[in-house]
Structures are given as C-alpha cells and as structure tokens.
PDB file of N, CA and C in Angstrom:
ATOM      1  N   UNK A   1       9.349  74.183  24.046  1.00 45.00           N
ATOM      2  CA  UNK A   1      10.127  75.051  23.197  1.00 45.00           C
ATOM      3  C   UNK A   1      11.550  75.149  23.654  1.00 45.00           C
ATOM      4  N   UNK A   2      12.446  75.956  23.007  1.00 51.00           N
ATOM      5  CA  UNK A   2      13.907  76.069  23.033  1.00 51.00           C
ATOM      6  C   UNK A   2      14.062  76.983  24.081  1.00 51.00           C
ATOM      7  N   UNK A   3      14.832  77.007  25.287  1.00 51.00           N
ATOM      8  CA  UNK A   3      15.211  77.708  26.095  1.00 51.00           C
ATOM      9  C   UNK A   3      16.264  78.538  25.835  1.00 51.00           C
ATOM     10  N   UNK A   4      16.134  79.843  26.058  1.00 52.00           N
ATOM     11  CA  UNK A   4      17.297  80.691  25.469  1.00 52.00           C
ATOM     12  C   UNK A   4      18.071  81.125  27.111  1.00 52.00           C
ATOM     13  N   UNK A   5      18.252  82.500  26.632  1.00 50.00           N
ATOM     14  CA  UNK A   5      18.778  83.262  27.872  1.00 50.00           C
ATOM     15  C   UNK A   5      18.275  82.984  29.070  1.00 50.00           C
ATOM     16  N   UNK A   6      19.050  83.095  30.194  1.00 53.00           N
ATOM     17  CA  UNK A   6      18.030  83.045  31.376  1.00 53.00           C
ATOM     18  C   UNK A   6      17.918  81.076  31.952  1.00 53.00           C
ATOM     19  N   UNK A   7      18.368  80.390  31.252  1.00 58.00           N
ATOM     20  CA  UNK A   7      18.042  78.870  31.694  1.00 58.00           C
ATOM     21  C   UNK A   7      19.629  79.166  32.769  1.00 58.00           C
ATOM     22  N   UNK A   8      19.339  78.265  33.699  1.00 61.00           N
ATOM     23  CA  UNK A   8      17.903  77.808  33.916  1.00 61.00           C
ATOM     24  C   UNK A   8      17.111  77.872  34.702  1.00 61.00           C
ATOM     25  N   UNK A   9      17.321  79.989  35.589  1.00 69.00           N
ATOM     26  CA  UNK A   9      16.415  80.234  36.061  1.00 69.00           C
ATOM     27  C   UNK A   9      15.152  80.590  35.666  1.00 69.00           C
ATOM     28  N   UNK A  10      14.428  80.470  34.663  1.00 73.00           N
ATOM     29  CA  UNK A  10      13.521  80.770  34.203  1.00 73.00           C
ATOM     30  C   UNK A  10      12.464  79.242  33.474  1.00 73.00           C
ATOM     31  N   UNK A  11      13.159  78.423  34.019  1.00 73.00           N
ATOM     32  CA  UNK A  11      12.793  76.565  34.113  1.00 73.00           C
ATOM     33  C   UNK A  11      11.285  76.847  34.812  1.00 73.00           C
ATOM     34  N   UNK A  12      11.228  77.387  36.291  1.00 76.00           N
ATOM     35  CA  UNK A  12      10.130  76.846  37.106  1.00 76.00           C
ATOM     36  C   UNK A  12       9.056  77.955  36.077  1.00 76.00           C
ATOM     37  N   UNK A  13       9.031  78.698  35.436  1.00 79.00           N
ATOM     38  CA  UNK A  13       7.875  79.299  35.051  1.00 79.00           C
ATOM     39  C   UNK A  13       7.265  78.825  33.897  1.00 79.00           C
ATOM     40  N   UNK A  14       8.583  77.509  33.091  1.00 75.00           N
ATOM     41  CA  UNK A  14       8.074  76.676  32.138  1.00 75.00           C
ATOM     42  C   UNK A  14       6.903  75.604  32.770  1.00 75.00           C
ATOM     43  N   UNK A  15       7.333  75.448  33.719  1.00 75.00           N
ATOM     44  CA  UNK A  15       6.587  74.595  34.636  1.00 75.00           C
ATOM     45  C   UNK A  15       5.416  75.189  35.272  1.00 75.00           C
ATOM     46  N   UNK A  16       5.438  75.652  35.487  1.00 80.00           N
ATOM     47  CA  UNK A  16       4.217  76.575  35.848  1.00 80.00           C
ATOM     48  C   UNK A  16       3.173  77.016  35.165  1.00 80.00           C
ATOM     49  N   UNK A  17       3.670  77.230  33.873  1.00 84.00           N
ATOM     50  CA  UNK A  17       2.729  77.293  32.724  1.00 84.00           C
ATOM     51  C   UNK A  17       2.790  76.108  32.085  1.00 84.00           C
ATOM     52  N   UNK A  18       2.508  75.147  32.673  1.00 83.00           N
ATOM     53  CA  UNK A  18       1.925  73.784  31.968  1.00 83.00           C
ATOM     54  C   UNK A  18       2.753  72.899  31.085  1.00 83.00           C
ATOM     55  N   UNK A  19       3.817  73.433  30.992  1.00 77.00           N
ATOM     56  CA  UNK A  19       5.228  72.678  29.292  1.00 77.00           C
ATOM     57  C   UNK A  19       5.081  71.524  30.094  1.00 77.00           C
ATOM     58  N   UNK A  20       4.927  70.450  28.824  1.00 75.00           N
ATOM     59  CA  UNK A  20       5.416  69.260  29.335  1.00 75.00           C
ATOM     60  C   UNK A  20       6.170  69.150  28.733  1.00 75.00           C
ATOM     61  N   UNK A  21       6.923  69.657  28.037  1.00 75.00           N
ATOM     62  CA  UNK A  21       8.432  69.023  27.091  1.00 75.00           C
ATOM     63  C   UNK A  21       9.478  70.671  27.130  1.00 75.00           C
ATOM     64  N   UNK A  22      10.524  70.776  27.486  1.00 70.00           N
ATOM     65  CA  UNK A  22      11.501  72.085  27.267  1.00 70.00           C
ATOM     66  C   UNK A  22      12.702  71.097  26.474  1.00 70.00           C
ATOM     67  N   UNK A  23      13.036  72.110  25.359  1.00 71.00           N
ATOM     68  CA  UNK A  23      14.082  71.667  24.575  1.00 71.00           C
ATOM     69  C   UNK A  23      15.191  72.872  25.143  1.00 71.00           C
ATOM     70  N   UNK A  24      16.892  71.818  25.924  1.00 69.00           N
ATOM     71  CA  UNK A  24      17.049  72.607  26.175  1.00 69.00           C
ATOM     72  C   UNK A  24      18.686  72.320  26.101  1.00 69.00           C
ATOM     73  N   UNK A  25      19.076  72.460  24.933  1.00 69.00           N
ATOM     74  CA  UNK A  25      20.115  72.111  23.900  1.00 69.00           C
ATOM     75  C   UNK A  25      21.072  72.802  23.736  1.00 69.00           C
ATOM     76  N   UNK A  26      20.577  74.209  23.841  1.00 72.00           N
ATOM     77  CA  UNK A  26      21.680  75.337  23.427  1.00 72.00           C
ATOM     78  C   UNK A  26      22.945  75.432  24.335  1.00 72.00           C
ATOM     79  N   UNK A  27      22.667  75.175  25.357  1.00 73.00           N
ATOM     80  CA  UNK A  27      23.948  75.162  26.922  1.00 73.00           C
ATOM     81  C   UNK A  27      24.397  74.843  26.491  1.00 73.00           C
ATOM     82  N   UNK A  28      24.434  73.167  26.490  1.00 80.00           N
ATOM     83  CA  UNK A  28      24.877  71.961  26.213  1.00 80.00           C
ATOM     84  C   UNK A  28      25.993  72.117  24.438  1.00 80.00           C
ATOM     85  N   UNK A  29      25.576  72.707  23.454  1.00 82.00           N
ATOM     86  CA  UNK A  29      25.840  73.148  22.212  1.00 82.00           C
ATOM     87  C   UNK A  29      27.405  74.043  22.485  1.00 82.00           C
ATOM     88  N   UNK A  30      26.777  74.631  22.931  1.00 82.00           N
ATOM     89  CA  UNK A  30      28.169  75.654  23.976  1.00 82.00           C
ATOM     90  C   UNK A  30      29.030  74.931  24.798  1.00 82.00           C
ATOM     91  N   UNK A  31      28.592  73.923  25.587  1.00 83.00           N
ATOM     92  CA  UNK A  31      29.623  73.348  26.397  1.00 83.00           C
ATOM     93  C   UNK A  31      30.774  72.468  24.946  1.00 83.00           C
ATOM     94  N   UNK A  32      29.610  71.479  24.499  1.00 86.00           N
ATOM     95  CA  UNK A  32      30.396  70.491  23.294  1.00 86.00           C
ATOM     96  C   UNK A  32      31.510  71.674  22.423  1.00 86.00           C
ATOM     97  N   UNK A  33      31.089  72.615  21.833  1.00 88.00           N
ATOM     98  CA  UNK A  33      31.848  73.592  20.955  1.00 88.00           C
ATOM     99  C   UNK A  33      32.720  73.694  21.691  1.00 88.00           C
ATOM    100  N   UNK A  34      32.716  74.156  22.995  1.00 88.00           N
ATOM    101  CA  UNK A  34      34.070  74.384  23.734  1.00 88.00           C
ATOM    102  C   UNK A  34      35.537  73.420  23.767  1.00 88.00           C
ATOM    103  N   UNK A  35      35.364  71.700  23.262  1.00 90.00           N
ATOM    104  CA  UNK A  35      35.568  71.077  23.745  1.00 90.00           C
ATOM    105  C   UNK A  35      36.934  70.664  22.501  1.00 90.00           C
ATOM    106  N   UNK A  36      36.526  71.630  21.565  1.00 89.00           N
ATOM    107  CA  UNK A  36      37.339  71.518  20.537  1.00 89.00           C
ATOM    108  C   UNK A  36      38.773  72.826  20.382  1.00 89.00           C
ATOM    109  N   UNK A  37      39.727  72.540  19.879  1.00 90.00           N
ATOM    110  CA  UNK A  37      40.229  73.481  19.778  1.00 90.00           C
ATOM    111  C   UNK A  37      39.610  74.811  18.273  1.00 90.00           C
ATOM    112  N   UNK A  38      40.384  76.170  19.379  1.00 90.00           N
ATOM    113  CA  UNK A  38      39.288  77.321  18.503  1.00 90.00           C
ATOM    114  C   UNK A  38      39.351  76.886  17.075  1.00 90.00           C
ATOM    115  N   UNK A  39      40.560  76.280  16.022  1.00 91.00           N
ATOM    116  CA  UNK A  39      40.211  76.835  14.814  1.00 91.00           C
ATOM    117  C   UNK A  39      39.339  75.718  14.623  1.00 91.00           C
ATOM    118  N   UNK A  40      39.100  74.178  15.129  1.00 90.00           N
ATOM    119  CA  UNK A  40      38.058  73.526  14.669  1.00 90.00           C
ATOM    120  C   UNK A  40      36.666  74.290  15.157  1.00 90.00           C
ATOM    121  N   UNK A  41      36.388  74.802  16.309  1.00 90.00           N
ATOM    122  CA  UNK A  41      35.590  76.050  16.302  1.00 90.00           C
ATOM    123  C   UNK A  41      35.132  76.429  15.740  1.00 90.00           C
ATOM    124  N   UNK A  42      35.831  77.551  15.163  1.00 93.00           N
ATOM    125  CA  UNK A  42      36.201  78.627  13.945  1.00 93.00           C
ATOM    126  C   UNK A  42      35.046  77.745  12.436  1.00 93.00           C
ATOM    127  N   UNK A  43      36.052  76.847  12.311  1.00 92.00           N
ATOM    128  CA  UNK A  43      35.312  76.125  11.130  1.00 92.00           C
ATOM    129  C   UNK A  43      33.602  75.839  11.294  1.00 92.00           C
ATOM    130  N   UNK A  44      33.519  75.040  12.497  1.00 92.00           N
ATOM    131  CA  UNK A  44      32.094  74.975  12.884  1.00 92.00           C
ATOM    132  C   UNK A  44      31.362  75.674  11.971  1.00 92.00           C
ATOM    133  N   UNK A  45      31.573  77.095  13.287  1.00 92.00           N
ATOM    134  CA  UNK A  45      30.535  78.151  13.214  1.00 92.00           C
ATOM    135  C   UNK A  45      30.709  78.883  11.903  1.00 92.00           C
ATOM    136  N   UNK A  46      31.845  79.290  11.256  1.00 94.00           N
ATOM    137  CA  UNK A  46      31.909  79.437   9.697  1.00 94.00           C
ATOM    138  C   UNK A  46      31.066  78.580   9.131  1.00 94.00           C
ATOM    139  N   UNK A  47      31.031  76.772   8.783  1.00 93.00           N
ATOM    140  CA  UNK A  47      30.125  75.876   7.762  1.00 93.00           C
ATOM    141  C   UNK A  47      28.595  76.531   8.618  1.00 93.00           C
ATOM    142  N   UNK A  48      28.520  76.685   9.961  1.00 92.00           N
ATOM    143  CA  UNK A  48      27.194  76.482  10.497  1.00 92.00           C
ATOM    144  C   UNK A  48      26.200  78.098  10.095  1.00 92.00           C
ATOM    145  N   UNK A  49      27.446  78.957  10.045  1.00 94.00           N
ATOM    146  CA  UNK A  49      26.332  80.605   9.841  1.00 94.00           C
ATOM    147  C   UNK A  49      26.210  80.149   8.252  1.00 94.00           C
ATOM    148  N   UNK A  50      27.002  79.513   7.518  1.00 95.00           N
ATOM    149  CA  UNK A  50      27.190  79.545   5.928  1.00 95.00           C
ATOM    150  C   UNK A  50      25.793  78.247   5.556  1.00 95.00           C
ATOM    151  N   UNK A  51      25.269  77.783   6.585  1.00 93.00           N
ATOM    152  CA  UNK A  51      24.282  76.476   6.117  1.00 93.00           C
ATOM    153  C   UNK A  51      22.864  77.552   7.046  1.00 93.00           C
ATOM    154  N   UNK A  52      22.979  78.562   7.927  1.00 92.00           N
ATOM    155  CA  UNK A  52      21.700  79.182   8.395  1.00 92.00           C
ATOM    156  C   UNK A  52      21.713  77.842   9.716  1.00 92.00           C
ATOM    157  N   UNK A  53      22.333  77.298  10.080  1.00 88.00           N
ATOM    158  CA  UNK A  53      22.606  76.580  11.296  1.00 88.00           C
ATOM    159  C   UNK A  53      22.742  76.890  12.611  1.00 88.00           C
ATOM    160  N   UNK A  54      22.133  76.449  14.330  1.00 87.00           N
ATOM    161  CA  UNK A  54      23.080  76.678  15.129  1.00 87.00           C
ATOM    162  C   UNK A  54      24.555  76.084  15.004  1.00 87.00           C
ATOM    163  N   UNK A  55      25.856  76.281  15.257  1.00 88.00           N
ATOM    164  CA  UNK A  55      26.959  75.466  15.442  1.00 88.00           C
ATOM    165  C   UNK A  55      26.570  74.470  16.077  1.00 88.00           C
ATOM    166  N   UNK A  56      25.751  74.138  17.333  1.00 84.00           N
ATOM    167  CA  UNK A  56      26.116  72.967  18.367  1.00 84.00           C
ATOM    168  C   UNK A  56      25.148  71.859  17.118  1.00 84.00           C
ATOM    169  N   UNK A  57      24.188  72.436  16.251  1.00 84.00           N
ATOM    170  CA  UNK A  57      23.572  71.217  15.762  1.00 84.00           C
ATOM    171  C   UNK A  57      24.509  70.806  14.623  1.00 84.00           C
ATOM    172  N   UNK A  58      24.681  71.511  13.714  1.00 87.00           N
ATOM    173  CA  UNK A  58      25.842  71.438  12.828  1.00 87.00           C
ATOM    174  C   UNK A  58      27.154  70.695  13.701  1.00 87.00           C
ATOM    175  N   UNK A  59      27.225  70.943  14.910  1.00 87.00           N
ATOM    176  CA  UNK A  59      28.893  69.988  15.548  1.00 87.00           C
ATOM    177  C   UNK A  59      28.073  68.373  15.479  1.00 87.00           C
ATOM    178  N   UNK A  60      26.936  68.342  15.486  1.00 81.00           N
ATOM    179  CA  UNK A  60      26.322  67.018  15.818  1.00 81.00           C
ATOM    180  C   UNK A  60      26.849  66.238  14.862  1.00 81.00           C
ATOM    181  N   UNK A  61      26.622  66.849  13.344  1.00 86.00           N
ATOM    182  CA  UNK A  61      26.582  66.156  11.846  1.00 86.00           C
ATOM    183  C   UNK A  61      28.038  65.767  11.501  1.00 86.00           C
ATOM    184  N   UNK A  62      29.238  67.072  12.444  1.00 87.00           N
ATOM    185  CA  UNK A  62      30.619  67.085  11.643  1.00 87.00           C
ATOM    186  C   UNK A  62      31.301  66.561  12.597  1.00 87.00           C
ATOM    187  N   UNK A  63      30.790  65.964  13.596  1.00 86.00           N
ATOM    188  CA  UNK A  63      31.789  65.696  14.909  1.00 86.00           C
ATOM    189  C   UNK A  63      33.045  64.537  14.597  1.00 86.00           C
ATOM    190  N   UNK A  64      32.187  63.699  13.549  1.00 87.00           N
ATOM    191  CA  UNK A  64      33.347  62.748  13.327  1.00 87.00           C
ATOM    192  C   UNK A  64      34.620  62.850  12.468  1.00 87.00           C
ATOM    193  N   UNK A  65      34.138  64.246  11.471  1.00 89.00           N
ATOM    194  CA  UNK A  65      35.149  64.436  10.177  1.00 89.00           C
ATOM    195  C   UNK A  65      36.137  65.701  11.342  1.00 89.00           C
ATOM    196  N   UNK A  66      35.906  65.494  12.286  1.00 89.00           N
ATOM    197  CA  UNK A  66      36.901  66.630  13.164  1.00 89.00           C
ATOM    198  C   UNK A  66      38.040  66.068  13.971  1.00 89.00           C
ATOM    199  N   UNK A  67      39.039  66.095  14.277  1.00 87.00           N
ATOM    200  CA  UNK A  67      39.775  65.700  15.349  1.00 87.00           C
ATOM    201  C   UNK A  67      39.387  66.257  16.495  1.00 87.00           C
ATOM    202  N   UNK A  68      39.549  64.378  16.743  1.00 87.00           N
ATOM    203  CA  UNK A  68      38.916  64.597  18.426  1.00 87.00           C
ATOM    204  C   UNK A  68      39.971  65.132  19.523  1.00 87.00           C
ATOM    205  N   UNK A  69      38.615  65.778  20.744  1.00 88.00           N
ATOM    206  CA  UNK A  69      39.262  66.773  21.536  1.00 88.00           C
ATOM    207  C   UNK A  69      40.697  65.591  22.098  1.00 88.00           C
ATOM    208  N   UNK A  70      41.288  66.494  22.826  1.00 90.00           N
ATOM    209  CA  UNK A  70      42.282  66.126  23.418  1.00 90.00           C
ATOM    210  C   UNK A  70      41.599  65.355  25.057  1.00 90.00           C
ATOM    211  N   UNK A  71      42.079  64.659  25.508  1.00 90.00           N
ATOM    212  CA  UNK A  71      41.214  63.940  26.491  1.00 90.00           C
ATOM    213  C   UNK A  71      41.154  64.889  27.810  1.00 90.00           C
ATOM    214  N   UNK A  72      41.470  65.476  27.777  1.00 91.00           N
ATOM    215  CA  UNK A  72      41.311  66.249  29.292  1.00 91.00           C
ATOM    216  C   UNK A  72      39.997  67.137  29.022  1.00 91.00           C
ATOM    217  N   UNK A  73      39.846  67.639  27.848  1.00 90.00           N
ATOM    218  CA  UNK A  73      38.897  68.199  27.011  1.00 90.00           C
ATOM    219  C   UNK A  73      37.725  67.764  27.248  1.00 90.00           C
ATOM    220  N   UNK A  74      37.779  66.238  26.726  1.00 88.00           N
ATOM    221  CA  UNK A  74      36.550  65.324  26.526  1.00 88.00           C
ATOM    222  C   UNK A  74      36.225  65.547  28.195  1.00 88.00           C
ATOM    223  N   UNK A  75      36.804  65.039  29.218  1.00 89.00           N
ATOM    224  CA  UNK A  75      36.464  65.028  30.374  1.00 89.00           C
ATOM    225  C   UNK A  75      35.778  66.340  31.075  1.00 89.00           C
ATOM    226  N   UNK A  76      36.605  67.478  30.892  1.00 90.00           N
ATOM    227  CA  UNK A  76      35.679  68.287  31.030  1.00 90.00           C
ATOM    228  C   UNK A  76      34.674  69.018  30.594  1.00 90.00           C
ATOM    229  N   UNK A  77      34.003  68.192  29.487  1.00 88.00           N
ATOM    230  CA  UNK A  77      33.183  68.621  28.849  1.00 88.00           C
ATOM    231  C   UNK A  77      31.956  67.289  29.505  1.00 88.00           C
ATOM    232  N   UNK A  78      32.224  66.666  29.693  1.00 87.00           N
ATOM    233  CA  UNK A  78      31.598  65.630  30.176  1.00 87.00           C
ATOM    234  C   UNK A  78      30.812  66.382  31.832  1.00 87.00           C
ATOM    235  N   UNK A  79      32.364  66.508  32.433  1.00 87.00           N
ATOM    236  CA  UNK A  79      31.825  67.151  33.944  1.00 87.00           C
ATOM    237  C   UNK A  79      30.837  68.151  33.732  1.00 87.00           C
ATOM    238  N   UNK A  80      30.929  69.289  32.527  1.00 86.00           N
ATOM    239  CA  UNK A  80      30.047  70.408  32.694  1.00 86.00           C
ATOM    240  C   UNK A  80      29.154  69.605  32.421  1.00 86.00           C
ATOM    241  N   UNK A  81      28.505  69.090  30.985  1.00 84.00           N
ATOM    242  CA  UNK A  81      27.619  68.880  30.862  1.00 84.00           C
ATOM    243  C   UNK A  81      27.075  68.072  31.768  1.00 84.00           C
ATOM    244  N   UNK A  82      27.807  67.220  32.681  1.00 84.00           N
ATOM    245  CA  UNK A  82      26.557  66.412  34.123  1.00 84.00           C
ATOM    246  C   UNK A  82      25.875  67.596  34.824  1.00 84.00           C
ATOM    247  N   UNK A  83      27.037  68.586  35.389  1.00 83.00           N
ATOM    248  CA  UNK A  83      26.784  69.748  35.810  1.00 83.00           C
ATOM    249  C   UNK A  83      25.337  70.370  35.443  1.00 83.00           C
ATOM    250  N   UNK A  84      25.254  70.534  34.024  1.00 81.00           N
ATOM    251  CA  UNK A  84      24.470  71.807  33.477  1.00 81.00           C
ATOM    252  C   UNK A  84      23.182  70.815  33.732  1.00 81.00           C
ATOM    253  N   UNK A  85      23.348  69.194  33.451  1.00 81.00           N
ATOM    254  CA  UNK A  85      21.784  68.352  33.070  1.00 81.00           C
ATOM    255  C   UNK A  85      21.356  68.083  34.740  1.00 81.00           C
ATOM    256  N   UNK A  86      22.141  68.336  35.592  1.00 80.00           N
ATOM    257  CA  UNK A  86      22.088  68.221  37.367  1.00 80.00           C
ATOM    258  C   UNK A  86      21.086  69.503  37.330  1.00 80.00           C
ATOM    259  N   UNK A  87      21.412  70.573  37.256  1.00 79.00           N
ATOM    260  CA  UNK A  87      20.586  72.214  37.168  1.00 79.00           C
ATOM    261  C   UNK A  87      19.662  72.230  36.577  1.00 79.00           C
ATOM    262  N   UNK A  88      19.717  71.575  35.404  1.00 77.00           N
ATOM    263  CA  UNK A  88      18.392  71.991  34.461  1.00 77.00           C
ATOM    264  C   UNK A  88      17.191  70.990  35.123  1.00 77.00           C
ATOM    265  N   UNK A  89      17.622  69.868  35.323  1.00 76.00           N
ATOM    266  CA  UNK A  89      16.369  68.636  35.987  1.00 76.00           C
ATOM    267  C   UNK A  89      16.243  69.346  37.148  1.00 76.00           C
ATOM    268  N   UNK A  90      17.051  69.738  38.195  1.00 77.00           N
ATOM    269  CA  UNK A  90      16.877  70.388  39.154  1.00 77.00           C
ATOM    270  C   UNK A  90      15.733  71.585  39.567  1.00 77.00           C
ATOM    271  N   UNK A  91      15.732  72.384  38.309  1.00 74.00           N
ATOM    272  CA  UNK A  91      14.820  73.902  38.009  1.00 74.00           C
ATOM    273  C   UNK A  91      13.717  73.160  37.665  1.00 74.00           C
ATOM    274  N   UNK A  92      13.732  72.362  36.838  1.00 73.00           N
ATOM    275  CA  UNK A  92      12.462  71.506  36.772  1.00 73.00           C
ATOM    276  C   UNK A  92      11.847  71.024  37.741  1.00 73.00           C
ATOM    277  N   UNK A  93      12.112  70.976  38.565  1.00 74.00           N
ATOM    278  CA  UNK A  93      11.440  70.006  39.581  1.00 74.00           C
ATOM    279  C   UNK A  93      11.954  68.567  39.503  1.00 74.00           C
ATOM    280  N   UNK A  94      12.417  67.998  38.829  1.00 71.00           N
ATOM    281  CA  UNK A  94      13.190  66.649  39.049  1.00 71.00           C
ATOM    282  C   UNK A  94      13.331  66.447  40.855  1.00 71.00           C
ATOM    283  N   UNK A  95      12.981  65.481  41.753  1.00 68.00           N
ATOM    284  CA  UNK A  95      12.881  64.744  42.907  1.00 68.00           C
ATOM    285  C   UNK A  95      14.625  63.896  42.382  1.00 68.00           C
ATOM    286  N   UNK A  96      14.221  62.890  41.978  1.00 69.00           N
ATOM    287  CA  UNK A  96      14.265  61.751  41.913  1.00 69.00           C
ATOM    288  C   UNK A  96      15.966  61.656  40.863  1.00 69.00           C
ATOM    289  N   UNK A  97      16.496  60.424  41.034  1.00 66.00           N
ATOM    290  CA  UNK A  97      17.921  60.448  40.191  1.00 66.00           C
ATOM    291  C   UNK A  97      17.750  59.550  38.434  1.00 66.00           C
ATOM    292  N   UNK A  98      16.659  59.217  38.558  1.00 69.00           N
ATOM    293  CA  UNK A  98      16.553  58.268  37.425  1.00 69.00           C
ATOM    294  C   UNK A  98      17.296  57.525  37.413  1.00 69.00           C
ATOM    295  N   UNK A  99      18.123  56.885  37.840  1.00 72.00           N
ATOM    296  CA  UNK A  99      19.340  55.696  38.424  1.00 72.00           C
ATOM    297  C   UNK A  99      18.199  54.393  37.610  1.00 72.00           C
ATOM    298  N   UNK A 100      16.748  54.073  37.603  1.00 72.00           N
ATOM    299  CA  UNK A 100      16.397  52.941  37.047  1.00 72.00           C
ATOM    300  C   UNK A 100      15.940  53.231  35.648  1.00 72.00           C
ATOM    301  N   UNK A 101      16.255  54.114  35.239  1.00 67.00           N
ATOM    302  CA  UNK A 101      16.040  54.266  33.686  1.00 67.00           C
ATOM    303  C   UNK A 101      17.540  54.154  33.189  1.00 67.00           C
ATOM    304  N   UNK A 102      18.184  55.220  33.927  1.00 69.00           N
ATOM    305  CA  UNK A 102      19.607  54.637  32.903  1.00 69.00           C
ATOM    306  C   UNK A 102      20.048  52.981  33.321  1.00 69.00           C
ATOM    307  N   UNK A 103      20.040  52.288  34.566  1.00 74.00           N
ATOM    308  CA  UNK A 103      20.334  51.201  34.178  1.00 74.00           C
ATOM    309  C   UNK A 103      19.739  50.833  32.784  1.00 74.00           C
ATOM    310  N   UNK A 104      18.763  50.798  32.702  1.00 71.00           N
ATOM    311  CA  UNK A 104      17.668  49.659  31.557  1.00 71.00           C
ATOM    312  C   UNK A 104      18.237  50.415  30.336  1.00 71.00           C
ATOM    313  N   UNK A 105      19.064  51.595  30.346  1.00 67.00           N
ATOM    314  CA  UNK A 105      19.527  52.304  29.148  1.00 67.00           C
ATOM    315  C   UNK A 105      20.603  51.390  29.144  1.00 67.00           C
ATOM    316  N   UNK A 106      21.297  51.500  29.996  1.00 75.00           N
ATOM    317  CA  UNK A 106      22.519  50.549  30.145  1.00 75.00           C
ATOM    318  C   UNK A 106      22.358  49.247  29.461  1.00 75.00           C
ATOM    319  N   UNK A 107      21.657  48.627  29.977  1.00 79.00           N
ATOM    320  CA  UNK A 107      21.239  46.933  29.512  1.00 79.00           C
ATOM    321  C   UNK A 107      20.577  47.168  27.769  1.00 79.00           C
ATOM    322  N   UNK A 108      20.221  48.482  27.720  1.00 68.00           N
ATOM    323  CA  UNK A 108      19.483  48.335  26.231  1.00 68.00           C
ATOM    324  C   UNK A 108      18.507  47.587  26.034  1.00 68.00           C
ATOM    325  N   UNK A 109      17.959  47.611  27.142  1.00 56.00           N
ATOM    326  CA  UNK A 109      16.291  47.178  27.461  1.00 56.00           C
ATOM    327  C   UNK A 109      15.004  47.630  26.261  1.00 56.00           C
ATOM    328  N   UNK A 110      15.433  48.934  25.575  1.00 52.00           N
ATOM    329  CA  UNK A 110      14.217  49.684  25.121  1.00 52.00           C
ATOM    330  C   UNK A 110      13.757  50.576  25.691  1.00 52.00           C
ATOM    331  N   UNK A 111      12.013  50.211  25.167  1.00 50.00           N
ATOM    332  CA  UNK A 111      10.894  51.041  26.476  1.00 50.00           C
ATOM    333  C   UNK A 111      10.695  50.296  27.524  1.00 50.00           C
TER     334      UNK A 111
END
C-alpha cells in the first residue's frame, strides 16, 4: 500500500507485518513538484485538485507540456530523490546496493 505520514520511519513495521510490495511515491511527488518554479506548481496542483488527482501523478502526465526546471533544479532534485530512495531501501531492510540490476538496466537487458 501507499505510505503516507511517518515514511520512512514506520517502513520496518511494513516489514514486519509481512508487505511484500510498499508503494512509496508520495515523497518522491513532493521532491519532483519542488523542482519546478511555484506558478508551474500552482498550475499542477490547480489541473490536479480540478481532475480529483495527487499533483505528483498528474506532474507525471504534464511534465513535458511544462518548462523544464532550470538545471540546478533538475540536480537537486535528483540528489534528494537518491537521498530519499537511499532511506526508504534502507528502513526496509535493503543489505545490498543493487549495482547488478541497474547495470543490466543500463545495458537494457530486460528480465
């Protein structure tokens, strides 16, 4: 399920109670929104409350009809989000770096 408030100390009790899958999008939704200036923002979340939408899924659909962030922007939106996906695998229990899955992502291997 969707992780709300509380991620992502409240990760190990997903785990604990058996989840094998956490959807956990909303951070991440917040970091991307940030990444724009407010009135493209503004617009977002205006089309997104006016469609019954979150904004970050609605930024998914409109990202291209928007001007893109300014590059210092993009970058730090990049850093948080390594940041936030470092914490969240982390609370999970994640060991390991997955370093051989993204290669084969890299190469476009597939499964």
């Amino acid at each position: 399920g969707e992780v709300g408030v509380g991620l992502p100390q409240v990760l190990p009790t997903y785990v604990a109670a058996g989840a094998r899958k956490v959807d956990c999008v909303g951070a991440f939704a917040r970091l991307a929104l940030g990444a724009w200036p407010a009135e493209a923002r503004a617009s977002v979340e205006e089309k997104a409350a006016a469609a019954g939408l979150p904004p970050g899924e609605l930024l998914s659909v409109l990202e291209e009809q928007l001007p893109p962030p300014e590059p210092a922007a993009r970058e730090k939106l990049e850093a948080l989000s390594f940041a936030e996906a470092v914490e969240v695998l982390s609370s999970l229990g994640a060991t390991r770096t997955g370093m051989p899955s993204m290669r084969a992502l890299a190469r476009n291997e597939g499964d």
